Coordinates of C-alpha atoms in Angstrom, one line a residue:
X193 CA 118.9 91.4 119.8
X194 CA 121.2 88.4 119.8
X195 CA 122.1 86.8 116.5
X196 CA 120.6 83.5 115.4
X197 CA 123.0 80.5 115.5
X198 CA 121.2 78.4 112.9
X199 CA 118.3 78.7 110.4
X200 CA 115.1 76.6 110.9
X201 CA 116.1 74.0 108.3
X202 CA 119.6 73.3 109.4
X203 CA 119.7 71.4 112.7
X204 CA 120.4 67.6 112.6
X205 CA 121.7 64.9 115.0
X206 CA 125.1 66.4 114.7
X207 CA 123.8 69.4 116.7
X208 CA 122.4 67.3 119.7
X209 CA 123.3 68.8 123.1
X210 CA 124.2 72.2 121.4
X211 CA 122.5 75.4 122.6
X212 CA 121.0 77.3 119.7
X213 CA 119.0 80.4 118.9
X214 CA 116.4 80.4 116.1
X215 CA 114.3 83.1 114.6
X216 CA 111.2 82.7 112.5
X217 CA 107.4 82.5 112.1
X218 CA 105.1 80.2 114.0
X219 CA 104.0 77.6 111.5
X220 CA 101.8 75.6 113.9
X221 CA 101.2 75.0 117.6
X222 CA 99.9 71.9 119.4
X223 CA 99.1 71.6 123.1
X224 CA 99.6 68.3 124.9
X225 CA 98.7 68.6 128.5
X226 CA 101.4 70.8 130.1
X227 CA 103.6 70.8 127.0
X228 CA 103.2 72.9 123.9
X229 CA 104.9 71.9 120.6
X230 CA 105.6 74.7 118.2
X231 CA 106.9 74.4 114.6
X232 CA 109.0 77.5 113.9
X233 CA 109.6 78.3 110.2
X234 CA 111.8 80.4 107.9
X235 CA 112.6 80.0 104.2
X236 CA 115.1 77.3 104.9
X237 CA 112.7 74.9 106.7
X238 CA 111.1 74.3 110.1
X239 CA 112.1 73.0 113.5
X240 CA 110.0 71.6 116.3
X241 CA 110.2 73.5 119.6
X242 CA 109.1 72.2 123.0
X243 CA 107.8 74.5 125.7
X244 CA 107.7 72.5 128.9
X245 CA 108.1 75.0 131.8
X246 CA 105.2 76.8 133.4
X247 CA 106.3 80.3 132.3
X248 CA 107.0 79.2 128.7
X249 CA 103.7 77.3 128.5
X250 CA 101.8 80.4 129.7
X251 CA 103.6 82.5 127.1
X252 CA 103.0 79.8 124.5
X253 CA 99.2 80.0 125.1
X254 CA 99.3 83.6 123.8
X255 CA 100.9 82.7 120.5
X256 CA 99.2 82.5 117.1
X257 CA 100.3 81.3 113.7
X258 CA 102.6 83.7 111.8
X259 CA 103.7 85.5 115.0
X260 CA 107.5 86.2 114.7
X261 CA 109.5 84.8 117.6
X262 CA 113.0 84.1 118.8
X263 CA 113.7 80.9 120.7
X264 CA 116.9 79.7 122.4
X265 CA 117.3 76.2 123.9
X266 CA 119.0 72.8 123.7
X267 CA 118.9 70.4 120.8
X268 CA 117.7 66.9 121.7
X269 CA 117.0 63.7 119.8
X270 CA 113.4 62.8 119.0
X271 CA 112.2 59.4 120.1
X272 CA 112.5 56.9 117.3
X273 CA 108.7 56.6 116.9
X274 CA 108.4 60.4 116.4
X275 CA 111.1 60.9 113.8
X276 CA 109.8 62.8 110.7
X277 CA 111.8 61.7 107.7
X278 CA 110.2 64.2 105.4
X279 CA 112.2 67.2 106.7
X280 CA 115.9 67.7 107.4
X281 CA 115.3 68.5 111.1
X282 CA 113.0 65.5 111.6
X283 CA 115.4 63.7 113.9
X284 CA 115.7 66.5 116.5
X285 CA 113.7 69.0 118.4
X286 CA 114.7 72.0 120.6
X287 CA 113.7 72.3 124.2
X288 CA 113.2 76.0 124.8
X289 CA 114.9 77.9 127.6
X290 CA 113.9 81.4 126.3
X291 CA 111.1 82.6 124.0
X292 CA 110.7 86.2 122.9
X293 CA 107.8 87.5 120.9
X294 CA 109.2 89.9 118.3
X295 CA 105.9 90.7 116.5
X296 CA 102.4 89.4 116.9
X297 CA 100.5 88.8 113.7
X298 CA 96.9 90.0 113.1
X299 CA 94.5 87.4 111.8
X300 CA 95.5 86.6 108.2
X301 CA 93.2 87.5 105.3
X302 CA 94.2 84.3 103.5
X303 CA 95.7 80.9 104.0
X304 CA 99.4 80.7 103.4
X305 CA 99.7 77.0 103.0
X306 CA 96.5 76.3 101.0
X307 CA 96.6 78.5 97.9
X308 CA 93.5 76.9 96.5
X309 CA 91.5 78.3 99.4
X310 CA 91.6 81.8 97.9
X311 CA 91.0 83.2 94.5
X312 CA 94.0 84.3 92.5
X313 CA 92.9 88.0 92.7
X314 CA 92.7 87.8 96.5
X315 CA 96.1 86.1 96.7
X316 CA 97.7 88.8 94.4
X317 CA 96.2 91.5 96.6
X318 CA 98.1 90.0 99.6
X319 CA 101.1 88.8 97.5
X320 CA 103.6 89.5 100.3
X321 CA 101.7 86.9 102.4
X322 CA 101.4 84.4 99.6
X323 CA 105.1 84.6 99.1
X324 CA 105.5 82.9 102.5
X325 CA 104.1 79.8 100.8
X326 CA 106.9 77.2 100.5
X327 CA 106.0 76.3 96.9
X328 CA 106.3 80.0 95.7
X329 CA 109.5 80.4 97.7
X330 CA 110.9 77.4 96.0
X331 CA 110.0 78.7 92.6
X332 CA 111.9 81.9 93.3
X333 CA 114.9 79.9 94.6
X334 CA 114.8 78.0 91.3
X335 CA 114.7 81.3 89.4
X336 CA 117.7 82.5 91.4
X337 CA 119.6 79.3 90.7
X338 CA 118.8 79.6 87.0
X339 CA 120.1 83.1 86.6
X340 CA 123.3 82.2 88.5
X341 CA 123.9 79.1 86.3
X342 CA 123.3 81.3 83.2
X343 CA 125.7 84.0 84.3
X344 CA 128.4 81.5 85.3
X345 CA 128.1 79.6 82.0
X346 CA 128.2 82.7 79.8
X347 CA 131.1 84.2 81.7
X348 CA 133.0 81.0 81.1
X349 CA 132.2 81.3 77.4
X350 CA 133.8 84.8 77.3
X351 CA 130.5 86.8 77.2
X352 CA 130.4 90.1 79.0
X353 CA 127.3 91.4 80.8
X354 CA 126.4 94.9 79.7
X355 CA 123.2 96.9 80.6
X356 CA 121.2 98.7 78.0
X357 CA 118.9 101.7 78.5
X358 CA 115.4 101.4 79.9
X359 CA 114.3 104.8 78.5
X360 CA 114.5 104.4 74.8
X361 CA 113.0 105.5 71.5
X362 CA 109.7 104.2 70.3
X363 CA 110.2 101.9 67.3
X364 CA 107.7 99.4 65.6
X365 CA 108.6 95.9 67.0
X366 CA 105.3 94.1 66.8
X367 CA 103.5 95.1 70.0
X368 CA 102.5 98.5 71.5
X369 CA 105.1 100.4 73.4
X370 CA 104.7 101.6 76.9
X371 CA 105.4 105.3 76.6
X372 CA 107.0 107.6 79.2
X373 CA 106.4 111.3 78.8
X374 CA 109.3 113.7 79.2
X375 CA 109.0 116.7 81.5
X376 CA 112.2 118.3 80.2
X377 CA 111.3 117.7 76.5
X378 CA 107.7 118.7 76.6
X379 CA 105.4 116.8 74.2
X380 CA 108.0 114.1 73.6
X381 CA 108.1 110.5 74.9
X382 CA 110.5 107.8 75.8
X383 CA 109.5 104.2 75.3
X384 CA 110.2 101.3 77.5
X385 CA 112.1 98.6 75.5
X386 CA 110.3 95.6 74.1
X387 CA 113.7 94.1 73.8
X388 CA 117.3 95.5 73.5
X389 CA 117.4 94.4 69.9
X390 CA 119.2 97.4 68.3
X391 CA 121.4 98.0 71.3
X392 CA 122.8 94.5 71.3
X393 CA 123.5 94.8 67.6
X394 CA 125.2 98.1 68.2
X395 CA 127.5 96.2 70.7
X396 CA 128.5 93.9 67.9
X397 CA 129.3 97.0 65.7
X398 CA 131.3 98.3 68.7
X399 CA 133.5 95.2 68.5
X400 CA 132.4 93.8 71.9
X401 CA 131.9 90.4 70.2
X402 CA 130.0 88.5 72.9
X403 CA 127.3 90.2 75.0
X404 CA 124.6 89.1 77.4
X405 CA 122.3 90.6 80.0
X406 CA 119.3 89.5 82.1
X407 CA 117.0 92.3 81.3
X408 CA 113.5 93.6 81.9
X409 CA 111.4 94.1 78.7
X410 CA 107.9 95.7 78.3
X411 CA 105.1 95.0 75.8
X412 CA 101.6 96.5 75.9
X413 CA 99.8 93.5 74.4
X414 CA 96.9 91.1 75.1
X415 CA 97.9 88.9 78.0
X416 CA 97.5 85.2 78.9
X417 CA 98.9 82.8 81.4
X418 CA 102.4 82.7 79.9
X419 CA 102.7 86.5 79.2
X420 CA 103.2 89.6 81.4
X421 CA 103.4 93.3 80.5
X422 CA 106.9 93.3 82.0
X423 CA 109.0 90.2 81.6
X424 CA 112.6 89.2 81.8
X425 CA 114.8 88.1 79.0
X426 CA 118.2 86.4 78.9
X427 CA 119.6 88.4 76.0
X428 CA 122.6 87.1 74.0
X429 CA 124.4 88.3 71.0
X430 CA 127.6 87.0 69.2
X431 CA 129.8 88.1 66.3
X432 CA 131.2 86.0 63.5
X433 CA 128.7 83.2 63.9
X434 CA 126.1 81.3 61.9
X435 CA 122.9 79.5 62.9
X436 CA 124.7 76.3 63.8
X437 CA 127.2 78.1 66.1
X438 CA 124.4 79.7 68.1
X439 CA 122.3 76.5 68.3
X440 CA 125.3 74.6 69.6
X441 CA 126.1 77.3 72.3
X442 CA 122.4 77.4 73.4
X443 CA 122.1 73.7 73.7
X444 CA 125.2 73.6 75.9
X445 CA 123.6 76.4 78.0
X446 CA 120.2 74.6 78.3
X447 CA 121.8 71.3 79.1
X448 CA 123.8 73.0 81.9
X449 CA 120.8 74.8 83.3
X450 CA 118.6 71.8 83.4
X451 CA 121.3 69.6 84.9
X452 CA 122.4 72.0 87.6
X453 CA 119.0 73.4 88.5
X454 CA 116.8 70.4 88.0
X455 CA 119.2 67.5 87.9
X456 CA 117.7 66.6 84.5
X457 CA 120.0 65.1 81.8
X458 CA 119.1 66.3 78.3
X459 CA 120.5 64.7 75.2
X460 CA 122.1 66.7 72.4
X461 CA 121.9 67.6 69.7
X462 CA 118.3 68.8 70.0
X463 CA 116.0 67.7 67.1
X464 CA 115.4 70.3 64.3
X465 CA 112.1 70.9 62.5
X466 CA 111.5 73.4 59.7
X467 CA 108.6 75.7 60.3
X468 CA 106.7 74.1 57.4
X469 CA 107.3 70.6 58.7
X470 CA 106.2 71.6 62.2
X471 CA 103.0 73.1 61.0
X472 CA 102.2 70.2 58.8
X473 CA 102.9 67.5 61.4
X474 CA 101.7 69.3 64.6
X475 CA 99.6 72.3 63.5
X476 CA 101.8 74.7 65.3
X477 CA 105.3 76.2 65.4
X478 CA 105.5 75.4 69.1
X479 CA 105.0 71.6 69.1
X480 CA 104.9 69.5 72.3
X481 CA 106.9 66.4 71.4
X482 CA 106.2 64.5 74.6
X483 CA 103.4 62.6 72.9
X484 CA 103.5 61.1 69.4
X485 CA 100.2 62.3 67.9
X486 CA 100.8 63.7 64.4
X487 CA 98.6 65.3 61.8
X488 CA 98.0 63.2 58.7
X489 CA 96.9 64.5 55.3
X490 CA 93.5 62.9 54.8
X491 CA 92.5 64.6 51.6
X492 CA 93.4 61.6 49.3
X493 CA 91.1 59.4 51.4
X494 CA 88.2 61.8 51.8
X495 CA 88.2 62.5 48.0
X496 CA 87.5 58.8 47.4
X497 CA 84.7 58.7 50.0
X498 CA 81.0 59.6 49.6
X499 CA 81.2 62.4 52.1
X500 CA 80.5 65.5 49.9
X501 CA 81.3 68.1 52.6
X502 CA 85.0 67.0 52.5
X503 CA 85.3 66.9 48.8
X504 CA 84.7 70.6 48.4
X505 CA 87.3 71.6 51.0
X506 CA 90.8 72.8 50.1
X507 CA 92.4 70.6 52.8
X508 CA 91.3 67.7 55.1
X509 CA 93.6 66.7 57.9
X510 CA 93.3 64.0 60.6
X511 CA 94.8 62.9 63.9
X512 CA 94.2 59.5 65.6
X513 CA 94.7 58.4 69.2
X514 CA 94.2 55.3 71.3
X515 CA 91.9 54.9 74.3
X516 CA 88.8 55.0 72.2
X517 CA 86.6 54.1 75.2
X518 CA 87.4 57.5 76.8
X519 CA 85.7 59.3 74.0
X520 CA 82.0 59.2 74.8
X521 CA 79.4 61.1 72.8
X522 CA 79.6 63.9 75.5
X523 CA 83.4 64.2 75.2
X524 CA 83.3 64.2 71.4
X525 CA 80.6 66.9 71.5
X526 CA 82.8 69.0 73.8
X527 CA 85.7 68.6 71.3
X528 CA 83.4 69.5 68.4
X529 CA 82.3 72.7 70.2
X530 CA 86.0 73.5 70.9
X531 CA 86.9 73.1 67.2
X532 CA 84.1 75.4 66.2
X533 CA 85.2 78.0 68.7
X534 CA 88.5 78.0 66.8
X535 CA 86.8 78.7 63.5
X536 CA 86.2 75.2 62.2
X537 CA 82.9 74.2 60.7
X538 CA 83.0 71.1 62.9
X539 CA 85.1 68.1 64.0
X540 CA 84.4 64.9 62.1
X541 CA 85.2 61.5 63.7
X542 CA 85.1 57.8 63.5
X543 CA 86.3 55.0 65.7
X544 CA 88.3 51.9 64.7
X545 CA 87.6 48.6 66.3
X546 CA 87.9 45.0 65.1
X547 CA 89.5 45.9 61.8
X548 CA 86.8 48.4 60.7
X549 CA 85.6 52.0 61.3
X550 CA 82.3 52.7 63.0
X551 CA 80.3 55.7 64.1
X552 CA 80.6 59.3 63.0
X553 CA 81.3 59.6 59.3
X554 CA 82.5 56.0 58.8
X555 CA 79.4 55.0 56.7
X556 CA 80.8 57.2 53.9
X557 CA 83.9 55.1 53.5
X558 CA 83.7 51.7 51.9
X559 CA 85.5 48.7 53.3
X560 CA 88.5 48.8 50.9
X561 CA 89.0 52.5 51.6
X562 CA 88.7 51.9 55.4
X563 CA 91.4 49.2 55.0
X564 CA 93.7 51.6 53.1
X565 CA 93.2 54.3 55.8
X566 CA 94.1 52.0 58.6
X567 CA 97.1 50.6 56.8
X568 CA 98.6 53.9 55.5
X569 CA 98.0 55.8 58.8
X570 CA 99.0 52.9 61.1
X571 CA 95.7 53.0 63.0
X572 CA 95.3 50.2 65.6
X573 CA 92.1 48.7 67.1
X574 CA 90.8 50.9 69.9
X575 CA 91.6 54.2 68.2
X576 CA 89.6 57.2 67.2
X577 CA 90.2 59.6 64.3
X578 CA 89.4 63.3 64.3
X579 CA 89.2 65.2 61.1
X580 CA 88.9 68.9 60.1
X581 CA 88.2 70.1 56.6
X582 CA 88.8 73.7 55.6
X583 CA 91.6 75.9 54.3
X584 CA 95.0 74.3 54.9
X585 CA 96.0 76.9 57.4
X586 CA 92.8 76.7 59.5
X587 CA 92.6 72.9 59.3
X588 CA 96.2 72.5 60.6
X589 CA 95.7 75.1 63.3
X590 CA 92.5 73.6 64.7
X591 CA 93.9 70.0 64.7
X592 CA 97.0 71.3 66.4
X593 CA 94.9 72.6 69.2
X594 CA 92.7 69.4 69.3
X595 CA 96.0 67.4 69.5
X596 CA 97.1 69.3 72.6
X597 CA 93.6 69.1 74.2
X598 CA 93.3 65.4 73.7
X599 CA 96.8 64.8 75.0
X600 CA 95.9 66.7 78.2
X601 CA 92.6 64.7 78.5
X602 CA 94.5 61.4 78.3
X603 CA 97.5 62.7 80.3
X604 CA 99.8 61.4 77.5
X605 CA 102.6 63.7 78.5
X606 CA 102.7 62.0 81.9
X607 CA 103.1 58.5 80.4
X608 CA 106.8 58.2 81.3
X609 CA 107.7 61.0 83.7
X610 CA 106.3 64.3 84.7
X611 CA 109.7 65.9 84.5
X612 CA 110.6 64.8 81.0
X613 CA 111.6 67.8 78.8
X614 CA 111.5 67.6 75.0
X615 CA 113.3 70.4 73.3
X616 CA 113.1 71.1 69.6
X617 CA 114.5 73.7 67.3
X618 CA 112.1 75.3 64.8
X619 CA 114.0 76.8 61.8
X620 CA 113.4 78.2 58.3
X621 CA 110.6 80.6 59.2
X622 CA 109.1 82.8 56.5
X623 CA 110.8 86.1 56.5
X624 CA 107.5 88.0 56.1
X625 CA 103.8 87.7 56.8
X626 CA 101.3 89.5 54.6
X627 CA 99.1 92.0 56.6
X628 CA 95.8 91.9 54.7
X629 CA 94.3 94.8 56.7
X630 CA 97.2 97.2 56.0
X631 CA 98.1 95.7 52.6
X632 CA 101.8 95.3 53.4
X633 CA 104.4 92.8 54.5
X634 CA 105.4 92.5 58.2
X635 CA 108.4 90.7 59.7
X636 CA 107.6 87.4 61.2
X637 CA 110.1 88.0 63.9
X638 CA 111.5 91.6 63.6
X639 CA 112.9 93.6 60.7
X640 CA 116.6 92.9 61.5
X641 CA 116.4 89.2 60.7
X642 CA 118.5 88.2 57.8
X643 CA 117.1 86.2 54.9
X644 CA 118.7 82.9 53.9
X645 CA 121.7 83.6 51.6
X646 CA 119.9 82.1 48.6
X647 CA 116.8 84.2 49.3
X648 CA 118.5 87.7 49.6
X649 CA 117.2 88.7 46.1
X650 CA 113.9 86.9 46.7
X651 CA 113.3 89.0 49.9
X652 CA 113.1 92.1 47.8
X653 CA 111.5 90.7 44.6
X654 CA 109.1 88.1 46.1
X655 CA 109.0 88.8 49.8
X656 CA 106.3 86.2 50.6
X657 CA 108.6 83.4 49.4
X658 CA 111.7 84.4 51.3
X659 CA 112.9 82.2 54.2
X660 CA 114.7 83.7 57.2
X661 CA 117.7 82.8 59.3
X662 CA 115.4 82.8 62.3
X663 CA 115.1 80.0 64.9
X664 CA 113.1 79.3 68.0
X665 CA 113.8 76.8 70.8
X666 CA 110.6 75.1 72.0
X667 CA 110.3 72.9 75.1
X668 CA 107.1 71.0 75.9
X669 CA 105.0 73.2 73.7
X670 CA 106.4 76.5 75.0
X671 CA 108.6 78.9 73.0
X672 CA 111.5 79.3 75.4
X673 CA 113.8 81.3 73.2
X674 CA 113.9 82.9 69.8
X675 CA 116.6 84.5 67.7
X676 CA 118.2 84.9 64.3
X677 CA 121.2 85.8 62.3
X678 CA 121.0 89.6 61.8
X679 CA 121.3 91.7 58.7
X680 CA 124.8 93.3 58.7
X681 CA 124.6 95.0 55.3
X682 CA 123.3 98.5 55.4
X683 CA 121.9 98.4 51.9
X684 CA 120.0 95.2 52.5
X685 CA 118.6 96.5 55.8
X686 CA 117.4 99.7 54.0
X687 CA 115.6 97.6 51.3
X688 CA 114.0 95.3 54.0
X689 CA 112.5 98.4 55.6
X690 CA 111.2 99.6 52.2
X691 CA 109.7 96.2 51.5
X692 CA 107.7 96.7 54.8
X693 CA 106.3 99.8 53.2
X694 CA 108.2 102.2 55.5
X695 CA 108.8 105.6 53.9
X696 CA 112.2 107.2 53.9
X697 CA 110.9 109.6 56.5
X698 CA 109.8 106.7 58.7
X699 CA 113.2 104.9 58.3
X700 CA 115.2 108.0 59.0
X701 CA 113.1 109.0 62.1
X702 CA 112.9 105.6 63.7
X703 CA 116.0 103.8 62.5
X704 CA 118.3 106.5 61.1
X705 CA 121.0 106.2 63.7
X706 CA 121.0 102.4 63.3
X707 CA 121.2 102.5 59.5
X708 CA 124.0 104.9 59.8
X709 CA 125.9 102.6 62.3
X710 CA 125.7 99.7 59.8
X711 CA 127.9 101.6 57.4
X712 CA 131.0 101.5 59.5
X713 CA 132.2 97.9 59.3
X714 CA 129.5 95.8 60.9
X715 CA 130.5 92.1 61.5
X716 CA 128.2 89.2 60.7
X717 CA 126.4 88.5 63.9
X718 CA 123.4 86.9 65.5
X719 CA 121.8 86.1 68.8
X720 CA 118.9 84.8 70.8
X721 CA 116.7 85.8 73.7
X722 CA 115.3 83.5 76.3
X723 CA 112.1 84.1 78.1
X724 CA 113.4 83.7 81.7
X725 CA 109.9 83.5 83.2
X726 CA 108.9 80.7 80.8
X727 CA 112.1 78.8 81.3
X728 CA 111.8 78.9 85.1
X729 CA 108.1 77.9 84.8
X730 CA 109.2 74.7 83.1
X731 CA 112.0 74.1 85.6
X732 CA 109.5 74.6 88.5
X733 CA 106.9 72.4 86.9
X734 CA 104.1 75.0 87.0
X735 CA 101.9 76.2 84.1
X736 CA 101.6 79.9 84.9
X737 CA 104.4 82.4 84.8
X738 CA 102.8 84.4 87.6
X739 CA 103.9 81.6 89.9
X740 CA 107.6 82.3 89.2
X741 CA 107.5 86.1 89.3
X742 CA 107.7 87.8 92.7
X743 CA 105.1 90.5 92.0
X744 CA 103.2 89.7 88.8
X745 CA 100.4 91.6 87.1
X746 CA 96.9 90.1 86.4
X747 CA 95.8 89.2 82.9
X748 CA 94.4 92.8 82.6
X749 CA 97.9 94.2 83.5
X750 CA 96.8 95.3 86.9
X751 CA 98.9 95.1 90.1
X752 CA 96.2 94.4 92.8
X753 CA 98.5 94.7 95.8
X754 CA 99.5 98.3 95.2
X755 CA 96.5 99.2 93.0
X756 CA 98.4 100.0 89.9
X757 CA 98.0 101.6 87.3
X758 CA 96.3 104.5 89.0
X759 CA 95.6 108.2 88.5
X760 CA 98.1 111.0 89.1
X761 CA 97.6 114.5 90.3
X762 CA 96.8 117.4 88.0
X763 CA 100.1 119.0 89.0
X764 CA 102.0 116.1 87.7
X765 CA 100.1 116.1 84.4
X766 CA 100.6 119.9 84.1
X767 CA 104.4 119.4 84.5
X768 CA 104.3 117.0 81.6
X769 CA 102.0 119.1 79.5
X770 CA 99.5 116.2 79.3
X771 CA 95.7 116.3 79.5
X772 CA 93.5 113.3 80.0
X773 CA 91.0 112.6 77.1
X774 CA 87.9 110.7 78.2
X775 CA 87.9 107.3 76.6
X776 CA 84.5 106.7 74.9
X777 CA 84.8 103.0 75.5
X778 CA 84.7 103.6 79.3
X779 CA 81.8 106.1 79.2

C-alpha cells in the first residue's frame, strides 16, 4: 500500500495542480448526474473528492458512509461560489484518478455526528465509534495538549517526573479502596492507590526536592458526572516551601495552560477566600464567581418581623436576584420543592417592585423594615429574595445550591463570555470534621495535612477548632486542585493519628513504614494534585468528565463496551483462595 501524501485537513490553494494520495473514512456522498462528490475524513479534517469518470462513478455508487478508502488525484481550485470558508480545505477539491476500497463498513448502530440521537448508554457500548465524533476527538486533543503543556512547564521549573506503584497497601484515605488479591501471598491484598500521597512525601524525604507525575488513581465511591472510579491526577510535591510558594507556582502553571491550550488570558494573583468566608458568602467551598449573587445574613431582619417561623430558627439567610418577571408561581414552586429535597423546611420569598416588597412573606415585614432590608442589602426594583431558615449549616448549604440553580436558570454565567474562567483559592480549612456516627474526628483532607503553626497545640487539645494548611483551587464552581503543606515532624504525625482514634496497632500496621521514615531528617514540604479530567472538562467547555476520557465508566462504575466488571472462572478464584459470598442485597 502506497503512503498517503497529506492528511484530510491539510490541502490548500498552495497544493493546486499537485498529485496527492489521501486515506480516510467516507463522511458523506452526493450524486449530481454523472458526477459523485465524496467528503473523505480523518482526525485532521475532511476533503472533497470528485469522481467524474465512468469507472470511478460506478465504484462510487457502491460506497457507504464510514467505508475506509484510499484516493489519489489532482488538486484543483473550487469555483468561487462553492468555496467553504468553514474548513481549511474549503478552497480546493481533489479530482480522483484512483480509488481503492480498503474496508467496507457494516450499517452503523449509532450516529457518529449526532450524539443526541442515541442514549449515553448506547453510545458508551459503541464508544470506539463515538470516538470518531469530531467533538470528542477535539476533547482528547485538548487533553493531550494540556498534559504536554504541564510536562513542559514543570520540567522548566526543575521538577522531575517519577512513577509510583499501582499495587500498594490499603490505607484509610476517605473512600473505599479497590482491592487486588495476591495469588502468591494467599489471603492478602494489594490496593489500587487513591492517590500517591505517601509516596510523594517519601520522595521529599529522599531529597528529590521537586516531583510530579500524571498518574491514574482509583476510588470506590459514589459517582456523579464529574467523578469516575479511575481518574487522572497531575500530582506535584515540593520541598522547602510554604503555602504562598505553592499557590504562586500553581497560578503560573494554570495561566500557562489556559493560555497555550485555550488562548485564554488569566489575571494573577488569583483571589483568595477563607473556607469560612466562602461558606458564609456562597454556601459552598466550591464557589462559582462568574455571577455576583451572594448570601446575606437575614436573621436581624426576620427577628424584627411578624413571621414567627423565622424567629425560632438558629439562622436565616437570603439571596436576591434581578429578573423578577422570570419567577412565576410555577418556577418558585419548583425552587421550593428543590430546597425541600435538600433538607430545608421550605423556601420563603418576596419580590421587590416600586420601592416595596410584595407577595410571599412580605406582609410580615412593615414598611420601615422593608426599607431597611432594601437599603442594607442593596436590593433594586425588579428583584426577588429567597430565604431559608434552619441551622446555619443547612441554611447556607441550601441557599448555595439555590444560588447555582437560579444562575443557571437565568444564564448569568453567560452574561459576558461563555469562555470566562474565574479561579479562586479556598484556604484555612478546618483540620478535622467530627464523625457523629463513629464518635471520632476525621481529616477534612487527609491525615498528613499540617495544622497552622499557631494551631499545632490546638490540633491535639481541641481538634475541632484547629485550622489546616490546606488549600483548594476552584474554577467556575469546580474543585480543580487540592493540596496542603504536610506534617514533617514524626511526633506530631503520630499525635494526629491518635487524635483520629487510631490505635497504636492501626498506626503501626497501616503507617508504620511512613512514621519511621519521618524520623530521618524530613524537610518541610507540601504539594497539590490537579484533577486532570476536570481541568480538561473546563478547557473543552463541557460539563461531564466522561466527554474528556477515552473509555469512561458509567455512573454505576460499569464499562458497557467490554461488559466490565464481570465474573471470572472458578479456577481463577481457586488460585487466589477466594470464594464468592452471595450478597443478600442482590437476592
